[in-house]
PDB file of C-alpha atoms in Angstrom:
ATOM      1  CA  MET A  28      84.138 116.331  88.432  1.00 49.00           C
ATOM      2  CA  LYS A  29      85.582 117.463  84.884  1.00 57.00           C
ATOM      3  CA  ALA A  30      85.474 121.011  83.961  1.00 56.00           C
ATOM      4  CA  THR A  31      83.003 121.155  81.818  1.00 59.00           C
ATOM      5  CA  ASP A  32      80.372 119.836  84.021  1.00 57.00           C
ATOM      6  CA  GLY A  33      81.734 123.207  86.806  1.00 55.00           C
ATOM      7  CA  ILE A  34      81.083 125.318  83.742  1.00 52.00           C
ATOM      8  CA  ARG A  35      77.359 123.867  83.083  1.00 58.00           C
ATOM      9  CA  TYR A  36      75.973 126.132  86.071  1.00 59.00           C
ATOM     10  CA  MET A  37      78.959 128.833  86.391  1.00 56.00           C
ATOM     11  CA  THR A  38      78.542 131.969  84.623  1.00 64.00           C
ATOM     12  CA  PRO A  39      80.339 133.086  81.728  1.00 66.00           C
ATOM     13  CA  SER A  40      82.619 135.002  83.522  1.00 67.00           C
ATOM     14  CA  HIS A  41      83.393 132.074  85.490  1.00 64.00           C
ATOM     15  CA  ALA A  42      83.826 129.446  83.251  1.00 62.00           C
ATOM     16  CA  TRP A  43      86.801 131.828  81.306  1.00 62.00           C
ATOM     17  CA  ARG A  44      88.371 132.257  85.072  1.00 64.00           C
ATOM     18  CA  LEU A  45      88.323 128.704  85.510  1.00 60.00           C
ATOM     19  CA  ALA A  46      89.798 127.737  82.055  1.00 63.00           C
ATOM     20  CA  ARG A  47      92.940 130.218  82.623  1.00 65.00           C
ATOM     21  CA  ASN A  48      93.000 129.206  86.460  1.00 63.00           C
ATOM     22  CA  PRO A  49      92.205 124.877  86.422  1.00 61.00           C
ATOM     23  CA  ARG A  50      93.282 125.654  90.277  1.00 68.00           C
ATOM     24  CA  VAL A  51      91.393 128.244  91.406  1.00 63.00           C
ATOM     25  CA  PRO A  52      88.281 126.959  93.533  1.00 68.00           C
ATOM     26  CA  VAL A  53      84.761 126.565  91.855  1.00 66.00           C
ATOM     27  CA  PRO A  54      82.679 128.965  93.630  1.00 69.00           C
ATOM     28  CA  PRO A  55      79.107 126.841  94.420  1.00 67.00           C
ATOM     29  CA  PRO A  56      76.354 127.860  91.916  1.00 66.00           C
ATOM     30  CA  SER A  57      74.281 130.722  92.202  1.00 65.00           C
ATOM     31  CA  THR A  58      70.527 129.740  92.625  1.00 59.00           C
TER      32      THR A  58
END
């Protein structure tokens, strides 16, 4: 799974967080 795939369903706030901390677990998509 690429980082871009995660950012796809992630919010902008989470997007920059993932970019800064790629090690942190990705939260589930808020549906």
